Short mmCIF file of C-alpha atoms in Angstrom, two decimals:
data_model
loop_
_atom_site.label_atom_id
_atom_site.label_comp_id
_atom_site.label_asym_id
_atom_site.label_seq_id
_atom_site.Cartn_x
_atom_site.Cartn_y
_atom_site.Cartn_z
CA UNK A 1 60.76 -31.22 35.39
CA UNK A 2 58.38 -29.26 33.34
CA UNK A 3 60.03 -27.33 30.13
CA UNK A 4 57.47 -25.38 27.84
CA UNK A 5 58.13 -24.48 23.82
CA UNK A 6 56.65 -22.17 22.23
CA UNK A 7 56.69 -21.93 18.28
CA UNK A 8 55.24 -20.33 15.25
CA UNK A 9 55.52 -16.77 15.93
CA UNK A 10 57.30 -14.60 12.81
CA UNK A 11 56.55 -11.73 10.53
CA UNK A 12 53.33 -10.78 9.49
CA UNK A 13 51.95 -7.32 8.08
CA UNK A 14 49.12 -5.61 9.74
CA UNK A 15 45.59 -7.76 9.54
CA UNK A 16 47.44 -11.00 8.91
CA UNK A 17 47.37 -13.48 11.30
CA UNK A 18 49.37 -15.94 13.30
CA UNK A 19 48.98 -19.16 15.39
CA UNK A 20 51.27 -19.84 18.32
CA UNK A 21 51.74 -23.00 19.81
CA UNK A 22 53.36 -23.90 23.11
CA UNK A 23 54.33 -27.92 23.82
CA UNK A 24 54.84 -28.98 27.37
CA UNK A 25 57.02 -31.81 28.12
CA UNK A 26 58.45 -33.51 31.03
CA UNK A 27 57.07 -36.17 33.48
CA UNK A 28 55.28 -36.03 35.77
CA UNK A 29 52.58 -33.31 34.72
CA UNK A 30 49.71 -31.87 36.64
CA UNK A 31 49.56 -28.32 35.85
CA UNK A 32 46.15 -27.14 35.84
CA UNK A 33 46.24 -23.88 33.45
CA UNK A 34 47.81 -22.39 30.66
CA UNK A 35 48.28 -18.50 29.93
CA UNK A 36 50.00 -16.64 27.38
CA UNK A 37 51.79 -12.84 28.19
CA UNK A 38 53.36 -10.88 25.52
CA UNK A 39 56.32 -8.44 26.85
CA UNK A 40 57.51 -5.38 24.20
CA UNK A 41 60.72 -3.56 24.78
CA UNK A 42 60.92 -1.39 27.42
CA UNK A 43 58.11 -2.65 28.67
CA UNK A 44 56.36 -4.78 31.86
CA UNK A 45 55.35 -8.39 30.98
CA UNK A 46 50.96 -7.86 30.02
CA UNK A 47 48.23 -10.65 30.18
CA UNK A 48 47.17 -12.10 26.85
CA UNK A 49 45.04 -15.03 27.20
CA UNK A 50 44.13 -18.21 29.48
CA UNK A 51 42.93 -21.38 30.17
CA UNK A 52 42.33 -24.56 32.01
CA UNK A 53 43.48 -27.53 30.97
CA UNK A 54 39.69 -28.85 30.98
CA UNK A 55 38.87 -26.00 28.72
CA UNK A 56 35.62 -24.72 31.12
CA UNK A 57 37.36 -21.71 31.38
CA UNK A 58 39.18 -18.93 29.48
CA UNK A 59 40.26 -15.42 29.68
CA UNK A 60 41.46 -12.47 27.64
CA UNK A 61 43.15 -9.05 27.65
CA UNK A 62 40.86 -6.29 26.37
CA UNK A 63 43.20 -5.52 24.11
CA UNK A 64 43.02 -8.61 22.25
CA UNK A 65 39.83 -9.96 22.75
CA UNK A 66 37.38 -10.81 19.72
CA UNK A 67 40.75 -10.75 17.86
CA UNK A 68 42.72 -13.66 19.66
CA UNK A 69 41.38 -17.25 20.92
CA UNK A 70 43.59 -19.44 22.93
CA UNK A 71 42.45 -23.71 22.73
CA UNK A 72 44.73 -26.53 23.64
CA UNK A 73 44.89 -30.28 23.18
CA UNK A 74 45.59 -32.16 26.22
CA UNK A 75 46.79 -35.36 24.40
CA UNK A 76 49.77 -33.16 23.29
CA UNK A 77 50.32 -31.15 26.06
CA UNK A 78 50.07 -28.14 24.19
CA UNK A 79 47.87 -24.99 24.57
CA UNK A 80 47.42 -22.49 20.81
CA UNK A 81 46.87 -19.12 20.48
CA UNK A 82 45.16 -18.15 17.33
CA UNK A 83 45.73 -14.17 16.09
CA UNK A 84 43.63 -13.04 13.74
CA UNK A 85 43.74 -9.07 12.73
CA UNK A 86 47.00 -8.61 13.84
CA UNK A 87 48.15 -5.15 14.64
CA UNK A 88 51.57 -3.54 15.01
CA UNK A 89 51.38 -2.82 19.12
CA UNK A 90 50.91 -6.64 19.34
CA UNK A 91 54.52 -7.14 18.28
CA UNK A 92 56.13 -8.61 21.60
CA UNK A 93 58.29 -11.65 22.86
CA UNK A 94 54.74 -13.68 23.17
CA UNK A 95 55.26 -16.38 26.39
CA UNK A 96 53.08 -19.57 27.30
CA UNK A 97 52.90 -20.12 31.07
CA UNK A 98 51.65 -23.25 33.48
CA UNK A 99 50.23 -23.42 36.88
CA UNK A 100 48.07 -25.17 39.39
CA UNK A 101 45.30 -22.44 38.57
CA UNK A 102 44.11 -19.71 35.98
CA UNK A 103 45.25 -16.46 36.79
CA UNK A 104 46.27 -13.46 34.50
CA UNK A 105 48.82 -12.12 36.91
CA UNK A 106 52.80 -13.02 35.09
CA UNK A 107 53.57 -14.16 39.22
CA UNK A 108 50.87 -16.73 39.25
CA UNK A 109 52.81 -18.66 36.77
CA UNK A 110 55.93 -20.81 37.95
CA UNK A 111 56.79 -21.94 34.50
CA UNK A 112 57.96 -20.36 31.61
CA UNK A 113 58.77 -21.07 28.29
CA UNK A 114 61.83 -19.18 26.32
CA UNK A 115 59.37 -16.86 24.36
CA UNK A 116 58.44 -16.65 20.66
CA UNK A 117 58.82 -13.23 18.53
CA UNK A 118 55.67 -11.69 16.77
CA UNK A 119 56.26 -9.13 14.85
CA UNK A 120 53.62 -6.83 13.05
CA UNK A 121 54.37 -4.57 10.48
CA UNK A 122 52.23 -1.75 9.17
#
């Protein structure tokens, strides 16, 4: 009842940067917040940024803040994440998740979309 799509990820070399966008679709809709995780290989699913859907509130990794900023447009049903000074240990499988609430926990978040590739070369 609730599919997510995330797009625009690719290849970009090291201080380039990159803006991912995740569409939600089905009906009805009443998630709440948004939240992007990033998962490398061999490793666990990590926190990148979230928000809610009203926009009053956002979070970020430590890793990424000052570097990242997540927005969304609830019109479209679709949440952004802006990467600016992109370095190579952000290349990951980048997600966009939905829930009732903001959280930055990966099992807070029912829905999933299929996952978008960044990768960052040096």
């Amino acid at each position: 009842q609730v599919q997510l799509v995330e797009s625009g990820g690719g290849l970009v070399q090291a201080g380039g940067s990159l803006r991912l966008s995740c569409a939600a679709s089905g009906r009805p809709f009443s998630t709440y917040a948004m939240g992007w995780f990033r998962q490398a290989p061999g490793k666990e699913r990590e926190f990148v940024a979230a928000t809610t859907m009203s926009g009053a509130n956002t979070d970020y990794a430590d890793s990424v803040k000052g570097r990242f900023t997540i927005s969304r447009d609830n019109g479209k049903k679709t949440v952004y994440l802006q990467m600016n000074s992109l370095k190579p240990e952000d290349t990951a499988v980048y997600y966009c998740a939905t829930d009732s609430f903001l959280s930055s926990r990966p099992n807070d978040y029912r829905y999933w979309g299929q996952g978008t590739q960044v990768t960052v070369s040096s």
